[in-house]
mmCIF file of C-alpha atoms in Angstrom:
data_model
loop_
_atom_site.group_PDB
_atom_site.id
_atom_site.type_symbol
_atom_site.label_atom_id
_atom_site.label_comp_id
_atom_site.label_asym_id
_atom_site.label_seq_id
_atom_site.Cartn_x
_atom_site.Cartn_y
_atom_site.Cartn_z
ATOM 1 C CA MET A 16 34.454 -25.056 84.835
ATOM 2 C CA GLY A 17 32.706 -24.354 81.810
ATOM 3 C CA TYR A 18 31.105 -21.059 81.071
ATOM 4 C CA GLY A 19 28.829 -22.160 78.188
ATOM 5 C CA LYS A 20 27.216 -25.845 77.826
ATOM 6 C CA LYS A 21 28.505 -28.034 80.472
ATOM 7 C CA SER A 22 30.730 -31.073 79.189
ATOM 8 C CA ILE A 23 30.860 -34.703 80.370
ATOM 9 C CA LEU A 24 33.237 -37.306 79.960
ATOM 10 C CA LEU A 25 31.363 -40.674 79.969
ATOM 11 C CA VAL A 26 33.517 -43.610 80.608
ATOM 12 C CA GLU A 27 31.338 -46.732 79.950
ATOM 13 C CA ASP A 28 32.077 -50.186 78.050
ATOM 14 C CA SER A 29 28.449 -51.056 77.768
ATOM 15 C CA THR A 30 27.380 -49.922 74.336
ATOM 16 C CA LEU A 31 23.612 -49.695 75.369
ATOM 17 C CA THR A 32 24.170 -47.760 78.559
ATOM 18 C CA ARG A 33 26.617 -45.574 76.708
ATOM 19 C CA PHE A 34 24.497 -44.870 73.854
ATOM 20 C CA SER A 35 21.315 -44.360 75.940
ATOM 21 C CA SER A 36 23.060 -42.222 78.496
ATOM 22 C CA LYS A 37 24.657 -39.910 75.961
ATOM 23 C CA ARG A 38 21.320 -39.544 74.134
ATOM 24 C CA VAL A 39 19.540 -38.348 77.255
ATOM 25 C CA LEU A 40 22.119 -35.901 78.513
ATOM 26 C CA GLU A 41 22.621 -34.509 74.910
ATOM 27 C CA SER A 42 18.911 -33.889 74.847
ATOM 28 C CA ARG A 43 19.184 -31.561 77.899
ATOM 29 C CA GLY A 44 22.132 -29.717 76.384
ATOM 30 C CA TYR A 45 25.135 -31.242 77.896
ATOM 31 C CA ILE A 46 28.201 -31.985 75.687
ATOM 32 C CA VAL A 47 29.039 -35.649 75.917
ATOM 33 C CA THR A 48 32.475 -37.234 75.238
ATOM 34 C CA GLU A 49 32.167 -41.019 75.298
ATOM 35 C CA VAL A 50 35.038 -43.374 75.967
ATOM 36 C CA ILE A 51 35.018 -47.280 76.540
ATOM 37 C CA SER A 52 38.016 -47.621 78.745
ATOM 38 C CA GLY A 53 39.979 -46.121 81.714
ATOM 39 C CA GLU A 54 43.049 -45.722 79.515
ATOM 40 C CA GLU A 55 41.224 -43.664 76.816
ATOM 41 C CA ALA A 56 39.360 -41.582 79.322
ATOM 42 C CA LEU A 57 42.842 -40.634 80.892
ATOM 43 C CA VAL A 58 43.985 -39.649 77.320
ATOM 44 C CA ARG A 59 40.832 -37.416 76.634
ATOM 45 C CA ALA A 60 41.047 -35.803 80.130
ATOM 46 C CA LYS A 61 44.812 -34.819 79.612
ATOM 47 C CA GLU A 62 44.385 -33.751 75.859
ATOM 48 C CA SER A 63 41.150 -31.684 76.526
ATOM 49 C CA LEU A 64 41.900 -27.970 76.189
ATOM 50 C CA ASP A 65 39.633 -27.210 79.109
ATOM 51 C CA PRO A 66 38.758 -29.803 81.984
ATOM 52 C CA PHE A 67 35.537 -31.573 81.598
ATOM 53 C CA ASP A 68 32.768 -30.334 83.889
ATOM 54 C CA LEU A 69 31.797 -33.819 85.131
ATOM 55 C CA VAL A 70 33.135 -37.198 84.751
ATOM 56 C CA ILE A 71 30.957 -40.359 84.783
ATOM 57 C CA VAL A 72 32.710 -43.497 85.282
ATOM 58 C CA ASP A 73 31.644 -47.326 85.403
ATOM 59 C CA ILE A 74 33.394 -49.385 88.062
ATOM 60 C CA HIS A 75 33.689 -52.277 86.079
ATOM 61 C CA LEU A 76 35.810 -51.526 83.098
ATOM 62 C CA PRO A 77 38.247 -53.465 80.793
ATOM 63 C CA GLY A 78 41.864 -52.957 81.583
ATOM 64 C CA ILE A 79 42.180 -50.151 84.147
ATOM 65 C CA ASP A 80 39.123 -50.614 86.515
ATOM 66 C CA GLY A 81 36.834 -47.735 87.269
ATOM 67 C CA LEU A 82 38.325 -47.059 90.693
ATOM 68 C CA THR A 83 41.865 -46.876 89.386
ATOM 69 C CA THR A 84 40.712 -44.666 86.595
ATOM 70 C CA LEU A 85 38.987 -42.493 89.218
ATOM 71 C CA LYS A 86 42.109 -42.039 91.116
ATOM 72 C CA LYS A 87 44.383 -41.326 87.968
ATOM 73 C CA ILE A 88 41.730 -38.821 86.714
ATOM 74 C CA LYS A 89 41.972 -37.055 90.204
ATOM 75 C CA GLU A 90 45.863 -36.657 89.614
ATOM 76 C CA ILE A 91 45.489 -34.758 86.216
ATOM 77 C CA PRO A 92 46.094 -30.895 86.646
ATOM 78 C CA GLY A 93 42.655 -29.139 86.983
ATOM 79 C CA TYR A 94 40.630 -32.137 87.941
ATOM 80 C CA ARG A 95 41.177 -31.938 91.642
ATOM 81 C CA TYR A 96 37.792 -30.287 92.214
ATOM 82 C CA ILE A 97 36.207 -31.826 89.238
ATOM 83 C CA PRO A 98 33.053 -33.887 90.229
ATOM 84 C CA VAL A 99 33.314 -37.633 89.406
ATOM 85 C CA MET A 100 30.298 -39.761 89.703
ATOM 86 C CA ILE A 101 30.670 -43.658 89.425
ATOM 87 C CA LEU A 102 28.175 -46.207 87.873
ATOM 88 C CA THR A 103 27.829 -49.570 89.410
ATOM 89 C CA ALA A 104 25.787 -52.750 89.425
ATOM 90 C CA ASP A 105 27.179 -53.729 92.778
ATOM 91 C CA ALA A 106 26.479 -51.053 95.412
ATOM 92 C CA LYS A 107 28.371 -52.640 98.311
ATOM 93 C CA VAL A 108 29.136 -50.169 101.021
ATOM 94 C CA SER A 109 33.111 -50.954 101.054
ATOM 95 C CA MET A 110 33.143 -50.264 97.237
ATOM 96 C CA VAL A 111 31.207 -47.005 97.524
ATOM 97 C CA LYS A 112 33.174 -45.922 100.468
ATOM 98 C CA LYS A 113 36.441 -46.547 98.415
ATOM 99 C CA ALA A 114 35.275 -44.549 95.525
ATOM 100 C CA ILE A 115 34.358 -41.558 97.852
ATOM 101 C CA GLN A 116 37.789 -41.921 99.559
ATOM 102 C CA LEU A 117 39.359 -41.614 96.013
ATOM 103 C CA GLY A 118 37.383 -38.535 95.049
ATOM 104 C CA ALA A 119 33.801 -39.661 93.757
ATOM 105 C CA VAL A 120 30.997 -37.240 94.861
ATOM 106 C CA ASP A 121 28.036 -39.434 93.944
ATOM 107 C CA TYR A 122 27.204 -42.878 92.521
ATOM 108 C CA LEU A 123 24.266 -44.413 90.592
ATOM 109 C CA CYS A 124 23.206 -48.028 90.615
ATOM 110 C CA LYS A 125 22.544 -49.947 87.402
ATOM 111 C CA PRO A 126 19.903 -50.307 85.923
ATOM 112 C CA PHE A 127 19.050 -46.705 86.252
ATOM 113 C CA THR A 128 16.393 -44.503 84.539
ATOM 114 C CA SER A 129 16.743 -41.489 82.253
ATOM 115 C CA GLU A 130 15.138 -39.330 84.966
ATOM 116 C CA GLN A 131 17.660 -40.579 87.735
ATOM 117 C CA LEU A 132 20.600 -39.942 85.615
ATOM 118 C CA LEU A 133 19.510 -36.470 84.632
ATOM 119 C CA GLN A 134 18.502 -35.753 88.381
ATOM 120 C CA ARG A 135 22.018 -36.622 89.547
ATOM 121 C CA VAL A 136 23.822 -34.886 86.769
ATOM 122 C CA ASN A 137 21.779 -31.740 87.179
ATOM 123 C CA LYS A 138 22.402 -31.891 91.066
ATOM 124 C CA LEU A 139 26.148 -31.857 90.261
ATOM 125 C CA ILE A 140 26.759 -29.615 87.288
ATOM 126 C CA GLY A 141 23.232 -28.698 86.016
ATOM 127 C CA HIS A 142 20.966 -25.883 87.710
ATOM 128 C CA SER A 143 23.532 -24.658 90.306
ATOM 129 C CA GLU A 144 26.155 -23.493 88.539
ATOM 130 C CA GLU A 145 29.039 -21.777 90.547
ATOM 131 C CA THR A 146 30.227 -18.555 89.685
ATOM 132 C CA PRO A 147 34.102 -17.930 89.411
ATOM 133 C CA ARG A 148 34.100 -16.053 92.712
ATOM 134 C CA GLU A 149 32.446 -19.166 94.114
ATOM 135 C CA VAL A 150 34.864 -21.518 92.853
ATOM 136 C CA LEU A 151 37.729 -19.461 94.224
ATOM 137 C CA GLU A 152 36.110 -19.085 97.499
ATOM 138 C CA SER A 153 35.679 -23.092 97.693
ATOM 139 C CA ILE A 154 39.260 -23.751 96.747
ATOM 140 C CA LEU A 155 40.639 -21.291 99.099
ATOM 141 C CA ARG A 156 38.290 -22.506 102.047
ATOM 142 C CA LYS A 157 39.609 -26.286 101.441
ATOM 143 C CA GLU A 158 43.393 -25.205 101.067
ATOM 144 C CA ILE A 159 43.261 -23.195 104.179
ATOM 145 C CA ASN A 160 41.661 -26.182 106.012
ATOM 146 C CA ARG A 161 44.617 -28.193 105.001
ATOM 147 C CA ALA A 162 47.070 -25.613 105.725
ATOM 148 C CA LYS A 163 45.877 -25.220 109.206
ATOM 149 C CA ARG A 164 46.097 -29.015 109.602
ATOM 150 C CA GLY A 165 49.648 -29.129 108.150
ATOM 151 C CA ASN A 166 51.028 -25.886 109.701
ATOM 152 C CA PHE A 167 51.934 -24.590 106.217
ATOM 153 C CA LYS A 168 51.472 -21.593 104.269
ATOM 154 C CA ILE A 169 49.206 -20.717 101.136
ATOM 155 C CA SER A 170 49.721 -17.725 98.577
ATOM 156 C CA LEU A 171 46.875 -16.114 96.384
ATOM 157 C CA VAL A 172 48.193 -14.095 93.564
ATOM 158 C CA LEU A 173 45.832 -12.154 91.505
ATOM 159 C CA VAL A 174 46.768 -11.336 88.017
ATOM 160 C CA LEU A 175 45.513 -8.397 85.908
ATOM 161 C CA ARG A 176 45.883 -7.963 82.204
ATOM 162 C CA LYS A 177 45.370 -4.205 81.620
ATOM 163 C CA MET A 178 45.678 -4.456 77.883
ATOM 164 C CA THR A 179 44.361 -6.919 75.414
ATOM 165 C CA ASN A 180 47.179 -9.113 73.786
ATOM 166 C CA LYS A 181 46.992 -11.645 71.040
ATOM 167 C CA LEU A 182 46.277 -14.369 73.442
ATOM 168 C CA SER A 183 42.873 -15.406 74.304
ATOM 169 C CA THR A 184 41.847 -16.209 77.928
ATOM 170 C CA ARG A 185 41.824 -19.698 77.442
ATOM 171 C CA ASP A 186 45.351 -19.619 75.888
ATOM 172 C CA ILE A 187 46.552 -17.771 79.044
ATOM 173 C CA GLU A 188 44.897 -20.313 81.310
ATOM 174 C CA ARG A 189 46.392 -23.169 79.632
ATOM 175 C CA ARG A 190 49.947 -21.662 79.419
ATOM 176 C CA VAL A 191 49.675 -20.902 83.240
ATOM 177 C CA ARG A 192 48.578 -24.533 84.072
ATOM 178 C CA ARG A 193 51.554 -25.685 82.427
ATOM 179 C CA MET A 194 53.969 -23.413 84.197
ATOM 180 C CA LEU A 195 52.415 -24.191 87.652
ATOM 181 C CA ARG A 196 52.602 -27.508 89.671
ATOM 182 C CA GLU A 197 50.014 -30.087 89.938
ATOM 183 C CA ILE A 198 48.768 -28.898 93.202
ATOM 184 C CA ASP A 199 48.287 -25.344 92.148
ATOM 185 C CA GLU A 200 44.944 -23.933 90.841
ATOM 186 C CA VAL A 201 44.186 -21.424 88.143
ATOM 187 C CA ILE A 202 40.820 -19.588 88.178
ATOM 188 C CA VAL A 203 39.641 -17.287 85.543
ATOM 189 C CA LEU A 204 37.699 -14.557 87.109
ATOM 190 C CA ASP A 205 36.973 -12.873 83.707
ATOM 191 C CA ASP A 206 38.866 -11.967 80.428
ATOM 192 C CA SER A 207 41.391 -9.816 82.277
ATOM 193 C CA LEU A 208 41.597 -11.277 85.792
ATOM 194 C CA PHE A 209 43.037 -14.528 86.887
ATOM 195 C CA ALA A 210 43.530 -16.121 90.428
ATOM 196 C CA LEU A 211 46.370 -18.484 91.302
ATOM 197 C CA VAL A 212 46.149 -20.482 94.422
ATOM 198 C CA LEU A 213 49.428 -22.008 95.494
ATOM 199 C CA PRO A 214 49.455 -24.374 98.355
ATOM 200 C CA LEU A 215 52.753 -24.878 100.254
ATOM 201 C CA THR A 216 54.088 -21.626 99.139
ATOM 202 C CA PRO A 217 55.374 -18.770 101.199
ATOM 203 C CA THR A 218 55.935 -15.207 100.023
ATOM 204 C CA GLU A 219 59.439 -16.092 98.558
ATOM 205 C CA GLY A 220 57.774 -18.831 96.510
ATOM 206 C CA ALA A 221 54.849 -16.869 95.146
ATOM 207 C CA ALA A 222 57.458 -14.101 93.937
ATOM 208 C CA VAL A 223 59.238 -16.861 91.942
ATOM 209 C CA VAL A 224 56.036 -17.772 90.477
ATOM 210 C CA ILE A 225 55.460 -14.134 89.511
ATOM 211 C CA GLU A 226 58.851 -13.754 87.846
ATOM 212 C CA LYS A 227 58.209 -17.018 85.807
ATOM 213 C CA PHE A 228 54.672 -15.802 84.749
ATOM 214 C CA GLN A 229 56.381 -12.495 83.423
ATOM 215 C CA LYS A 230 59.031 -14.502 81.494
ATOM 216 C CA TRP A 231 56.468 -16.963 79.974
ATOM 217 C CA MET A 232 53.776 -14.370 79.127
ATOM 218 C CA PRO A 233 54.300 -11.767 76.311
ATOM 219 C CA GLY A 234 53.851 -8.044 76.796
ATOM 220 C CA LYS A 235 54.409 -5.696 80.018
ATOM 221 C CA GLU A 236 50.735 -5.172 80.813
ATOM 222 C CA TRP A 237 50.600 -7.727 83.757
ATOM 223 C CA HIS A 238 50.076 -6.526 87.230
ATOM 224 C CA PHE A 239 49.940 -8.866 90.488
ATOM 225 C CA GLY A 240 48.312 -8.631 93.855
ATOM 226 C CA GLN A 241 49.738 -11.137 96.385
ATOM 227 C CA ALA A 242 48.560 -12.552 99.806
ATOM 228 C CA VAL A 243 49.796 -15.033 102.165
ATOM 229 C CA TYR A 244 48.107 -17.423 104.650
ATOM 230 C CA PRO A 245 48.261 -16.912 107.552
ATOM 231 C CA GLU A 246 50.380 -13.607 107.589
ATOM 232 C CA ASP A 247 47.702 -11.550 105.466
ATOM 233 C CA GLY A 248 44.421 -13.127 106.612
ATOM 234 C CA ALA A 249 43.028 -16.229 108.498
ATOM 235 C CA ASP A 250 40.353 -16.963 105.764
ATOM 236 C CA GLY A 251 39.737 -16.701 102.110
ATOM 237 C CA LYS A 252 37.884 -13.467 102.216
ATOM 238 C CA ALA A 253 40.833 -11.697 104.087
ATOM 239 C CA LEU A 254 43.389 -13.026 101.445
ATOM 240 C CA LEU A 255 41.055 -11.699 98.594
ATOM 241 C CA GLU A 256 40.842 -8.499 100.112
ATOM 242 C CA ARG A 257 44.744 -8.141 100.680
ATOM 243 C CA ALA A 258 45.506 -9.454 97.324
ATOM 244 C CA GLN A 259 43.057 -6.902 95.821
ATOM 245 C CA GLU A 260 44.494 -3.988 97.838
ATOM 246 C CA ARG A 261 47.960 -4.950 96.474
ATOM 247 C CA LEU A 262 46.754 -5.435 93.000
ATOM 248 C CA ASN A 263 45.306 -1.778 92.852
ATOM 249 C CA LYS A 264 48.222 -0.371 94.251
ATOM 250 C CA GLU A 265 50.558 -1.643 91.883
ATOM 251 C CA SER A 266 48.325 -0.765 88.954
ATOM 252 C CA ARG A 267 48.746 2.759 90.402
ATOM 253 C CA LYS A 268 46.699 4.894 88.064
ATOM 254 C CA PRO A 269 42.840 4.550 87.256
ATOM 255 C CA PRO A 270 41.029 2.688 86.295
ATOM 256 C CA GLN A 271 41.484 0.185 89.123
ATOM 257 C CA VAL A 272 39.697 -3.291 89.471
ATOM 258 C CA ASN A 273 38.205 -5.278 92.188
ATOM 259 C CA VAL A 274 38.002 -9.176 92.423
ATOM 260 C CA ALA A 275 34.661 -8.830 90.481
ATOM 261 C CA GLY A 276 36.539 -7.918 87.408
ATOM 262 C CA GLU A 277 34.633 -4.429 87.299
ATOM 263 C CA ILE A 278 36.391 -1.249 86.418
ATOM 264 C CA THR A 279 36.173 1.452 89.150
ATOM 265 C CA PRO A 280 37.502 4.949 88.010
ATOM 266 C CA GLU A 281 38.013 6.047 91.535
ATOM 267 C CA THR A 282 38.078 4.234 94.932
ATOM 268 C CA PRO A 283 37.839 0.309 94.349
ATOM 269 C CA MET A 284 34.383 -1.040 95.531
ATOM 270 C CA PRO A 285 34.510 -2.779 98.638
ATOM 271 C CA LEU A 286 35.467 -6.598 98.110
ATOM 272 C CA SER A 287 32.186 -7.753 99.674
ATOM 273 C CA ALA A 288 29.978 -5.671 97.419
ATOM 274 C CA ALA A 289 31.961 -6.455 94.461
ATOM 275 C CA LEU A 290 31.821 -10.046 94.815
ATOM 276 C CA SER A 291 28.168 -9.844 95.636
ATOM 277 C CA LYS A 292 27.500 -8.107 92.364
ATOM 278 C CA ASN A 293 29.610 -10.484 90.398
ATOM 279 C CA GLU A 294 27.345 -13.246 91.947
ATOM 280 C CA ASN A 295 24.244 -11.748 91.097
ATOM 281 C CA GLY A 296 25.098 -10.070 87.814
#
């Protein structure tokens, strides 16, 4: 998720549709990267320093078709929860159903108006921008539901950077993503606080990730708080509270932190209040 202007990857081989769509979206402040094929879309998605906030894919593309492009984009690290909207001149129920099964969240039938395009895009990434806390809660909720069905464990690791080092927040995020598996998620809560969601990972596996993190990242200013589903809680809120408690305990001396990334000189703010303040502030 971006924190400034929202970025869109537009995959469309029609010059007219591509040009008009880009012009309309850029007029509303979106940053649009346009490509004409599925192959080029996959290259751009993999090479982008940060995931695009939205991917718009035409179903009928030369070379790799739109459905295959959608499937492969969803397999790229960091894109599991990125919304994808398909464009099609053929809105057959079977085709739309297949696209949704592959991870699409919406579709738009050609020909479409500028107003229709903006309405769909705004609904997906415009006026309802999620906070980092909401992104983390959403990911935890989905992963815990999967864990319940599959009877496996999930680890949540909060990582605190207590001192500024030479690496930017984005540099740290990119390094951590390369270090983790494709199924793992990294959420930047603020410039000094990160959350790692590790599916299929018990306590011992999370400890291995923490050890790897310490080896990969320079400096000794890192502190960690870990919680495991289901031992430490049956839902995302319980896991966050337990991970925060352990993070604050490890950091020992004030100032302490809460999941909202706020400094507290004495007792940490209750998690519910911290998250609410982060959401509203």
